[in-house]
PDB file of C-alpha atoms in Angstrom:
ATOM      1  CA  MET A 556       0.027  -0.008   0.010  1.00 64.00           C
ATOM      2  CA  LEU A 557       1.198   3.501  -0.832  1.00 59.00           C
ATOM      3  CA  GLY A 558       1.591   6.350   1.480  1.00 54.00           C
ATOM      4  CA  PHE A 559       0.586   5.854   5.111  1.00 45.00           C
ATOM      5  CA  GLY A 560      -0.508   2.389   4.736  1.00 44.00           C
ATOM      6  CA  SER A 561       0.587  -0.223   2.129  1.00 45.00           C
ATOM      7  CA  VAL A 562       2.730   2.669  -1.055  1.00 45.00           C
ATOM      8  CA  GLU A 563       1.184   0.301  -1.541  1.00 43.00           C
ATOM      9  CA  SER A 564       0.847   1.302  -1.889  1.00 43.00           C
ATOM     10  CA  GLY A 565       1.825  -0.453  -1.992  1.00 43.00           C
ATOM     11  CA  PHE A 566       2.926  -2.218  -0.852  1.00 41.00           C
ATOM     12  CA  VAL A 567       4.115  -5.522   0.281  1.00 40.00           C
ATOM     13  CA  GLY A 568       7.810  -5.851  -0.936  1.00 42.00           C
ATOM     14  CA  LEU A 569       8.040  -2.261  -2.059  1.00 42.00           C
ATOM     15  CA  ALA A 570      11.301  -1.498  -0.200  1.00 40.00           C
ATOM     16  CA  PRO A 571      12.987  -4.804  -1.158  1.00 41.00           C
ATOM     17  CA  ALA A 572      11.878  -4.240  -4.753  1.00 42.00           C
ATOM     18  CA  VAL A 573      13.691  -0.922  -4.771  1.00 40.00           C
ATOM     19  CA  LYS A 574      16.899  -2.757  -3.844  1.00 41.00           C
ATOM     20  CA  ARG A 575      16.365  -5.449  -6.361  1.00 43.00           C
ATOM     21  CA  SER A 576      15.852  -2.965  -9.105  1.00 43.00           C
ATOM     22  CA  GLN A 577      18.872  -0.799  -8.424  1.00 42.00           C
ATOM     23  CA  GLY A 578      20.320  -1.638 -11.861  1.00 47.00           C
ATOM     24  CA  ASN A 579      17.328  -0.363 -13.735  1.00 47.00           C
ATOM     25  CA  GLY A 580      16.740   2.226 -10.920  1.00 46.00           C
ATOM     26  CA  LEU A 581      20.111   3.907 -11.572  1.00 43.00           C
ATOM     27  CA  ALA A 582      19.285   4.671 -15.185  1.00 46.00           C
ATOM     28  CA  ARG A 583      15.834   5.556 -14.151  1.00 45.00           C
ATOM     29  CA  ARG A 584      17.043   8.035 -11.505  1.00 43.00           C
ATOM     30  CA  CYS A 585      19.438   9.577 -14.080  1.00 44.00           C
ATOM     31  CA  ARG A 586      16.538  10.102 -16.537  1.00 45.00           C
ATOM     32  CA  LEU A 587      14.366  11.445 -13.700  1.00 43.00           C
ATOM     33  CA  GLY A 588      17.125  13.641 -12.425  1.00 46.00           C
ATOM     34  CA  GLN A 589      17.794  15.201 -15.771  1.00 45.00           C
ATOM     35  CA  GLY A 590      14.057  15.724 -16.227  1.00 44.00           C
ATOM     36  CA  ARG A 591      13.789  17.473 -12.730  1.00 42.00           C
ATOM     37  CA  VAL A 592      16.759  19.754 -13.612  1.00 39.00           C
ATOM     38  CA  MET A 593      15.052  20.722 -16.890  1.00 41.00           C
ATOM     39  CA  MET A 594      11.754  21.156 -15.118  1.00 42.00           C
ATOM     40  CA  SER A 595      13.399  23.179 -12.445  1.00 41.00           C
ATOM     41  CA  LYS A 596      14.909  25.581 -14.923  1.00 43.00           C
ATOM     42  CA  ALA A 597      11.581  25.848 -16.675  1.00 41.00           C
ATOM     43  CA  HIS A 598       9.896  26.608 -13.370  1.00 44.00           C
ATOM     44  CA  GLN A 599      12.514  29.351 -12.541  1.00 44.00           C
ATOM     45  CA  GLN A 600      12.110  30.936 -15.903  1.00 44.00           C
ATOM     46  CA  THR A 601       8.345  30.953 -15.826  1.00 42.00           C
ATOM     47  CA  SER A 602       8.392  32.191 -12.161  1.00 43.00           C
ATOM     48  CA  ASP A 603      10.598  35.023 -13.181  1.00 45.00           C
ATOM     49  CA  ASN A 604       8.221  35.961 -15.876  1.00 50.00           C
ATOM     50  CA  GLY A 605       5.257  35.593 -13.742  1.00 50.00           C
ATOM     51  CA  ALA A 606       3.832  32.782 -15.990  1.00 52.00           C
ATOM     52  CA  GLN A 607       2.101  29.693 -14.858  1.00 54.00           C
ATOM     53  CA  LYS A 608       4.273  26.640 -14.040  1.00 53.00           C
ATOM     54  CA  PRO A 609       4.108  23.738 -16.493  1.00 55.00           C
ATOM     55  CA  GLU A 610       1.909  20.834 -15.400  1.00 60.00           C
ATOM     56  CA  VAL A 611       3.337  17.386 -15.119  1.00 64.00           C
ATOM     57  CA  LYS A 612       1.483  15.045 -17.345  1.00 77.00           C
ATOM     58  CA  LEU A 613       1.530  11.223 -16.967  1.00 84.00           C
ATOM     59  CA  PRO A 614       1.287   9.152 -20.172  1.00 89.00           C
ATOM     60  CA  LEU A 615      -1.943   7.186 -20.482  1.00 89.00           C
ATOM     61  CA  PHE A 616      -0.407   4.068 -21.940  1.00 88.00           C
ATOM     62  CA  PRO A 617       3.040   2.540 -21.572  1.00 90.00           C
ATOM     63  CA  LYS A 618       5.514   2.828 -24.481  1.00 87.00           C
ATOM     64  CA  LYS A 619       7.009  -0.477 -23.732  1.00 89.00           C
ATOM     65  CA  VAL A 620       6.728  -3.339 -21.182  1.00 87.00           C
ATOM     66  CA  ASP A 621       8.352  -2.564 -17.790  1.00 90.00           C
ATOM     67  CA  LEU A 622       9.570  -5.956 -16.701  1.00 90.00           C
ATOM     68  CA  VAL A 623      10.354  -4.769 -13.106  1.00 89.00           C
ATOM     69  CA  LEU A 624       6.790  -3.389 -12.697  1.00 92.00           C
ATOM     70  CA  ALA A 625       5.450  -6.606 -14.284  1.00 93.00           C
ATOM     71  CA  ALA A 626       7.402  -8.725 -11.795  1.00 94.00           C
ATOM     72  CA  LEU A 627       5.959  -6.494  -8.918  1.00 92.00           C
ATOM     73  CA  CYS A 628       2.481  -7.045 -10.137  1.00 95.00           C
ATOM     74  CA  ALA A 629       2.990 -10.760 -10.335  1.00 96.00           C
ATOM     75  CA  GLY A 630       4.415 -10.730  -6.799  1.00 95.00           C
ATOM     76  CA  GLU A 631       1.445  -8.858  -5.454  1.00 95.00           C
ATOM     77  CA  LEU A 632      -1.033 -11.259  -7.129  1.00 95.00           C
ATOM     78  CA  SER A 633       0.949 -14.232  -5.901  1.00 95.00           C
ATOM     79  CA  LEU A 634       0.044 -13.272  -2.335  1.00 94.00           C
ATOM     80  CA  GLY A 635      -3.571 -13.896  -3.047  1.00 94.00           C
ATOM     81  CA  SER A 636      -2.759 -17.216  -4.744  1.00 93.00           C
ATOM     82  CA  ALA A 637      -2.888 -18.716  -1.179  1.00 93.00           C
ATOM     83  CA  VAL A 638      -6.639 -19.066  -1.747  1.00 93.00           C
ATOM     84  CA  LEU A 639      -5.809 -21.665  -4.335  1.00 92.00           C
ATOM     85  CA  ILE A 640      -3.532 -23.600  -2.029  1.00 94.00           C
ATOM     86  CA  LEU A 641      -4.768 -23.368   1.547  1.00 95.00           C
ATOM     87  CA  PRO A 642      -7.915 -25.400   2.488  1.00 95.00           C
ATOM     88  CA  PRO A 643     -10.919 -23.116   3.019  1.00 94.00           C
ATOM     89  CA  SER A 644     -11.874 -25.288   5.991  1.00 94.00           C
ATOM     90  CA  LEU A 645      -9.246 -23.317   8.028  1.00 93.00           C
ATOM     91  CA  ALA A 646     -11.863 -20.536   8.251  1.00 92.00           C
ATOM     92  CA  GLY A 647     -14.814 -22.837   8.244  1.00 92.00           C
ATOM     93  CA  HIS A 648     -15.609 -22.291   4.523  1.00 92.00           C
ATOM     94  CA  THR A 649     -16.269 -24.588   1.617  1.00 89.00           C
ATOM     95  CA  SER A 650     -14.595 -22.164  -0.758  1.00 91.00           C
ATOM     96  CA  TRP A 651     -12.489 -18.976  -0.148  1.00 91.00           C
ATOM     97  CA  PHE A 652     -14.485 -17.378  -2.948  1.00 88.00           C
ATOM     98  CA  SER A 653     -17.601 -17.473  -0.823  1.00 88.00           C
ATOM     99  CA  GLN A 654     -16.146 -14.292   0.734  1.00 89.00           C
ATOM    100  CA  PHE A 655     -16.186 -12.451  -2.618  1.00 92.00           C
ATOM    101  CA  SER A 656     -19.578 -11.075  -3.699  1.00 92.00           C
ATOM    102  CA  LEU A 657     -19.773  -8.794  -6.628  1.00 91.00           C
ATOM    103  CA  ASP A 658     -22.738  -6.736  -5.336  1.00 91.00           C
ATOM    104  CA  VAL A 659     -23.703  -3.165  -4.890  1.00 93.00           C
ATOM    105  CA  ASN A 660     -23.195  -3.049  -1.134  1.00 92.00           C
ATOM    106  CA  GLY A 661     -19.573  -4.112  -1.427  1.00 93.00           C
ATOM    107  CA  GLY A 662     -18.886  -1.717  -4.185  1.00 95.00           C
ATOM    108  CA  VAL A 663     -20.499   1.247  -2.325  1.00 96.00           C
ATOM    109  CA  THR A 664     -18.679   0.336   0.860  1.00 96.00           C
ATOM    110  CA  GLY A 665     -15.350   0.170  -0.954  1.00 97.00           C
ATOM    111  CA  LEU A 666     -15.855   3.601  -2.568  1.00 96.00           C
ATOM    112  CA  ALA A 667     -17.071   5.243   0.667  1.00 97.00           C
ATOM    113  CA  PHE A 668     -14.134   3.962   2.712  1.00 97.00           C
ATOM    114  CA  THR A 669     -11.614   5.242   0.054  1.00 97.00           C
ATOM    115  CA  VAL A 670     -12.525   8.928   0.755  1.00 96.00           C
ATOM    116  CA  PRO A 671     -11.518   9.161   4.487  1.00 96.00           C
ATOM    117  CA  LEU A 672      -8.415   7.130   3.852  1.00 95.00           C
ATOM    118  CA  LEU A 673      -7.260   9.504   1.151  1.00 94.00           C
ATOM    119  CA  VAL A 674      -8.052  12.458   3.226  1.00 95.00           C
ATOM    120  CA  LEU A 675      -6.189  11.079   6.157  1.00 93.00           C
ATOM    121  CA  GLY A 676      -3.164   9.906   4.080  1.00 90.00           C
ATOM    122  CA  LEU A 677      -2.887  13.245   2.248  1.00 90.00           C
ATOM    123  CA  GLY A 678      -3.534  15.215   5.442  1.00 91.00           C
ATOM    124  CA  LEU A 679      -0.780  13.461   7.433  1.00 89.00           C
ATOM    125  CA  SER A 680       1.680  14.157   4.534  1.00 86.00           C
ATOM    126  CA  LYS A 681       1.107  17.881   5.195  1.00 88.00           C
ATOM    127  CA  VAL A 682       1.639  17.847   8.953  1.00 90.00           C
ATOM    128  CA  PRO A 683       4.772  20.024   9.640  1.00 91.00           C
ATOM    129  CA  LEU A 684       6.381  17.596  12.085  1.00 88.00           C
ATOM    130  CA  PRO A 685       9.677  15.704  11.476  1.00 88.00           C
ATOM    131  CA  PHE A 686       7.979  12.305  12.015  1.00 86.00           C
ATOM    132  CA  PHE A 687       5.487  12.846   9.267  1.00 88.00           C
ATOM    133  CA  GLN A 688       7.632  14.797   6.960  1.00 88.00           C
ATOM    134  CA  ASP A 689      10.460  12.035   7.019  1.00 88.00           C
ATOM    135  CA  LEU A 690       7.733   9.406   6.424  1.00 87.00           C
ATOM    136  CA  THR A 691       6.365  11.365   3.503  1.00 86.00           C
ATOM    137  CA  GLU A 692       9.789  11.720   1.953  1.00 88.00           C
ATOM    138  CA  LEU A 693      10.405   8.004   2.310  1.00 86.00           C
ATOM    139  CA  THR A 694       7.180   7.291   0.625  1.00 86.00           C
ATOM    140  CA  ARG A 695       7.755   9.657  -2.225  1.00 86.00           C
ATOM    141  CA  ARG A 696      11.162   8.395  -2.871  1.00 87.00           C
ATOM    142  CA  ALA A 697       9.938   4.747  -2.923  1.00 85.00           C
ATOM    143  CA  VAL A 698       7.154   5.562  -5.214  1.00 87.00           C
ATOM    144  CA  ASP A 699       9.221   7.626  -7.535  1.00 84.00           C
ATOM    145  CA  GLU A 700      11.934   4.829  -7.716  1.00 85.00           C
ATOM    146  CA  VAL A 701       9.547   2.083  -8.546  1.00 85.00           C
ATOM    147  CA  LEU A 702       6.676   3.854 -10.324  1.00 89.00           C
ATOM    148  CA  GLY A 703       8.170   7.190 -11.441  1.00 85.00           C
ATOM    149  CA  ASN A 704       8.202   6.366 -15.096  1.00 87.00           C
ATOM    150  CA  SER A 705       4.886   4.473 -15.189  1.00 91.00           C
ATOM    151  CA  SER A 706       1.943   5.338 -17.304  1.00 93.00           C
ATOM    152  CA  VAL A 707      -1.575   5.806 -15.838  1.00 95.00           C
ATOM    153  CA  VAL A 708      -2.553   2.236 -17.139  1.00 95.00           C
ATOM    154  CA  GLU A 709       0.521   0.748 -15.438  1.00 95.00           C
ATOM    155  CA  LEU A 710      -0.244   2.509 -12.061  1.00 96.00           C
ATOM    156  CA  PHE A 711      -3.888   1.256 -12.291  1.00 97.00           C
ATOM    157  CA  LEU A 712      -2.790  -2.318 -12.880  1.00 96.00           C
ATOM    158  CA  PHE A 713      -0.208  -2.199 -10.111  1.00 96.00           C
ATOM    159  CA  ALA A 714      -2.755  -0.716  -7.704  1.00 97.00           C
ATOM    160  CA  CYS A 715      -5.259  -3.445  -8.626  1.00 97.00           C
ATOM    161  CA  ALA A 716      -2.645  -6.152  -8.149  1.00 97.00           C
ATOM    162  CA  ALA A 717      -1.693  -4.770  -4.668  1.00 96.00           C
ATOM    163  CA  GLY A 718      -5.419  -4.548  -3.639  1.00 97.00           C
ATOM    164  CA  ILE A 719      -6.341  -7.945  -4.800  1.00 97.00           C
ATOM    165  CA  GLY A 720      -3.263  -9.893  -3.608  1.00 97.00           C
ATOM    166  CA  GLU A 721      -2.831  -8.194  -0.186  1.00 97.00           C
ATOM    167  CA  GLU A 722      -6.552  -8.175   0.740  1.00 97.00           C
ATOM    168  CA  LEU A 723      -7.138 -11.768  -0.259  1.00 96.00           C
ATOM    169  CA  LEU A 724      -4.093 -12.780   1.959  1.00 97.00           C
ATOM    170  CA  PHE A 725      -4.500 -10.499   4.971  1.00 97.00           C
ATOM    171  CA  ARG A 726      -8.294 -10.101   5.272  1.00 96.00           C
ATOM    172  CA  SER A 727      -9.893 -13.037   3.464  1.00 95.00           C
ATOM    173  CA  ILE A 728      -7.474 -15.706   4.643  1.00 96.00           C
ATOM    174  CA  ILE A 729      -5.529 -14.505   7.761  1.00 97.00           C
ATOM    175  CA  LEU A 730      -8.167 -12.381   9.459  1.00 97.00           C
ATOM    176  CA  ASP A 731     -11.030 -14.778   8.816  1.00 95.00           C
ATOM    177  CA  THR A 732      -9.009 -17.852   9.734  1.00 96.00           C
ATOM    178  CA  VAL A 733      -7.947 -16.374  13.080  1.00 97.00           C
ATOM    179  CA  ASN A 734     -11.614 -15.227  13.698  1.00 96.00           C
ATOM    180  CA  TYR A 735     -12.670 -18.775  13.191  1.00 96.00           C
ATOM    181  CA  ALA A 736      -9.926 -20.407  15.186  1.00 96.00           C
ATOM    182  CA  THR A 737     -10.303 -18.032  18.247  1.00 96.00           C
ATOM    183  CA  ASN A 738     -13.962 -17.091  17.885  1.00 96.00           C
ATOM    184  CA  SER A 739     -12.832 -13.532  18.259  1.00 96.00           C
ATOM    185  CA  GLN A 740     -12.993 -10.769  15.658  1.00 95.00           C
ATOM    186  CA  SER A 741     -10.808  -8.622  17.737  1.00 96.00           C
ATOM    187  CA  ILE A 742      -7.951 -11.102  17.878  1.00 97.00           C
ATOM    188  CA  GLY A 743      -8.204 -11.748  14.096  1.00 97.00           C
ATOM    189  CA  LEU A 744      -8.180  -8.019  13.423  1.00 97.00           C
ATOM    190  CA  ALA A 745      -5.124  -7.474  15.675  1.00 97.00           C
ATOM    191  CA  ILE A 746      -3.105 -10.361  14.260  1.00 98.00           C
ATOM    192  CA  SER A 747      -3.822  -9.634  10.552  1.00 98.00           C
ATOM    193  CA  SER A 748      -3.101  -5.965  11.048  1.00 98.00           C
ATOM    194  CA  LEU A 749       0.203  -6.679  12.850  1.00 97.00           C
ATOM    195  CA  LEU A 750       1.359  -8.990  10.091  1.00 97.00           C
ATOM    196  CA  PHE A 751       0.257  -6.413   7.501  1.00 97.00           C
ATOM    197  CA  GLY A 752       2.424  -3.794   9.231  1.00 96.00           C
ATOM    198  CA  LEU A 753       5.444  -6.032   9.538  1.00 96.00           C
ATOM    199  CA  THR A 754       5.421  -6.860   5.892  1.00 94.00           C
ATOM    200  CA  HIS A 755       5.507  -3.189   5.094  1.00 91.00           C
ATOM    201  CA  PHE A 756       8.648  -2.585   7.255  1.00 89.00           C
ATOM    202  CA  ALA A 757      10.343   0.136   5.175  1.00 84.00           C
ATOM    203  CA  SER A 758      10.950   1.838   8.528  1.00 86.00           C
ATOM    204  CA  PRO A 759       9.489   1.514  12.080  1.00 89.00           C
ATOM    205  CA  ALA A 760       7.181   4.466  11.513  1.00 87.00           C
ATOM    206  CA  TYR A 761       5.981   3.111   8.215  1.00 90.00           C
ATOM    207  CA  ALA A 762       5.262  -0.227   9.666  1.00 93.00           C
ATOM    208  CA  VAL A 763       3.218   1.254  12.480  1.00 93.00           C
ATOM    209  CA  LEU A 764       1.049   3.365  10.128  1.00 92.00           C
ATOM    210  CA  SER A 765       0.722   0.367   7.779  1.00 94.00           C
ATOM    211  CA  GLY A 766      -0.536  -1.724  10.687  1.00 96.00           C
ATOM    212  CA  LEU A 767      -3.126   0.989  11.485  1.00 96.00           C
ATOM    213  CA  ALA A 768      -4.113   0.915   7.753  1.00 96.00           C
ATOM    214  CA  GLY A 769      -4.507  -2.833   8.219  1.00 97.00           C
ATOM    215  CA  VAL A 770      -6.950  -2.207  11.035  1.00 98.00           C
ATOM    216  CA  PHE A 771      -8.870   0.183   8.781  1.00 98.00           C
ATOM    217  CA  PHE A 772      -9.068  -2.464   5.947  1.00 98.00           C
ATOM    218  CA  GLY A 773      -9.951  -5.211   8.489  1.00 97.00           C
ATOM    219  CA  TRP A 774     -12.693  -3.186  10.006  1.00 97.00           C
ATOM    220  CA  GLU A 775     -14.090  -2.481   6.545  1.00 97.00           C
ATOM    221  CA  PHE A 776     -13.980  -6.192   5.777  1.00 97.00           C
ATOM    222  CA  LEU A 777     -15.940  -7.001   8.932  1.00 96.00           C
ATOM    223  CA  VAL A 778     -18.616  -4.316   8.453  1.00 95.00           C
ATOM    224  CA  SER A 779     -19.134  -5.355   4.879  1.00 95.00           C
ATOM    225  CA  SER A 780     -20.204  -8.818   6.104  1.00 93.00           C
ATOM    226  CA  ASN A 781     -16.806 -10.333   5.275  1.00 94.00           C
ATOM    227  CA  ASN A 782     -17.035  -9.310   1.613  1.00 96.00           C
ATOM    228  CA  VAL A 783     -13.487  -8.910   0.522  1.00 96.00           C
ATOM    229  CA  LEU A 784     -14.592  -6.885  -2.566  1.00 97.00           C
ATOM    230  CA  ALA A 785     -14.900  -3.743  -0.305  1.00 97.00           C
ATOM    231  CA  PRO A 786     -11.287  -3.619   0.992  1.00 98.00           C
ATOM    232  CA  ILE A 787     -10.006  -4.633  -2.317  1.00 98.00           C
ATOM    233  CA  LEU A 788     -11.635  -1.582  -3.971  1.00 97.00           C
ATOM    234  CA  THR A 789     -10.533   0.832  -1.213  1.00 98.00           C
ATOM    235  CA  HIS A 790      -6.965  -0.483  -1.236  1.00 98.00           C
ATOM    236  CA  ALA A 791      -6.602  -0.333  -4.978  1.00 98.00           C
ATOM    237  CA  LEU A 792      -8.236   3.043  -5.410  1.00 97.00           C
ATOM    238  CA  TYR A 793      -6.212   4.569  -2.590  1.00 96.00           C
ATOM    239  CA  ASP A 794      -2.873   3.190  -4.066  1.00 95.00           C
ATOM    240  CA  PHE A 795      -3.841   4.440  -7.570  1.00 96.00           C
ATOM    241  CA  VAL A 796      -4.902   7.965  -6.524  1.00 95.00           C
ATOM    242  CA  PHE A 797      -2.042   8.406  -4.089  1.00 92.00           C
ATOM    243  CA  ALA A 798       0.604   7.163  -6.653  1.00 92.00           C
ATOM    244  CA  ILE A 799      -0.571   9.709  -9.188  1.00 93.00           C
ATOM    245  CA  ILE A 800      -0.562  12.509  -6.757  1.00 90.00           C
ATOM    246  CA  VAL A 801       2.889  11.666  -5.379  1.00 88.00           C
ATOM    247  CA  ILE A 802       4.393  11.339  -8.867  1.00 88.00           C
ATOM    248  CA  ARG A 803       2.944  14.565 -10.002  1.00 84.00           C
ATOM    249  CA  GLU A 804       4.182  16.462  -6.930  1.00 79.00           C
ATOM    250  CA  TYR A 805       7.542  14.923  -6.769  1.00 70.00           C
ATOM    251  CA  ASN A 806       8.382  15.763 -10.394  1.00 67.00           C
ATOM    252  CA  ARG A 807       7.259  19.379 -10.220  1.00 63.00           C
TER     253      ARG A 807
END
C-alpha cells in the first residue's frame, strides 16, 4: 500500500523491490534527475516571468513493457494465490471465494471507505512535524523509484494487483481464519493488522502506520459482512490515486 498504509501502496515488498531494481533504478534516476533539472529551470524561468508553471502530465499508456513493474504485479498477485493452495476449511468455509460477492453493497462500501483514507493519508503528509515529513519523503522516494516512469494504465494495474493480492491474503485468509480459530473478531483483526504492518517494514514508523491501515481495511472487511470486494476496492483506489498525486508532486 502506498503512502501511510501499504505505497502500496503499496505495498508488500516495495522497499525490497527498490533494492532489487537498483540496476534499472540507476538509469531511471538519471533520467528522472535530468528531467527534474530541466523542469526546475523551466519553473525558474516561468516564475521570473510571472507565468504559470508547467503541469506534469503522466502518459496514459506505456510505450514498452516494464519488466520490473510486471514482476512486482506478479508478486502482489501471488500473495492472493494462497486461496488456491490453503484449504478453506481453515476458516470454516467450503470455498475462499464465498467471501467475494460482486454486489452493490460491497462496491459502495469500498468507494465510501476510500474517501476518508485518502483525506487522512494526504492530510498526514502535510503535517509540519519531522515524524510525518520524514515518512512522507520516504514514501515519495520509494514511489518515484519504482513507479516514477509508469503510465496511468500501469499505475492502475499495479494498484489493482496490490489490492487484490494483499486483501485476499491478509483479510480473506488470515483475518477470517484467526476469527474462526479463536472465535474473536478482535484477535483476528489485531493479528492480521500486525502482520500487515510487519510486511511493510520500510521503517518502524512506516510499519506502524501500515498496521493502522491494516486495522482500517480489516474493519471494513468485517462491516461489509466479510465481503473482501470492499477492502480490495478501497486499497486499489487509494494506491492508484495516491501514486498519481505523489508522482505529479515529486516531479514538479
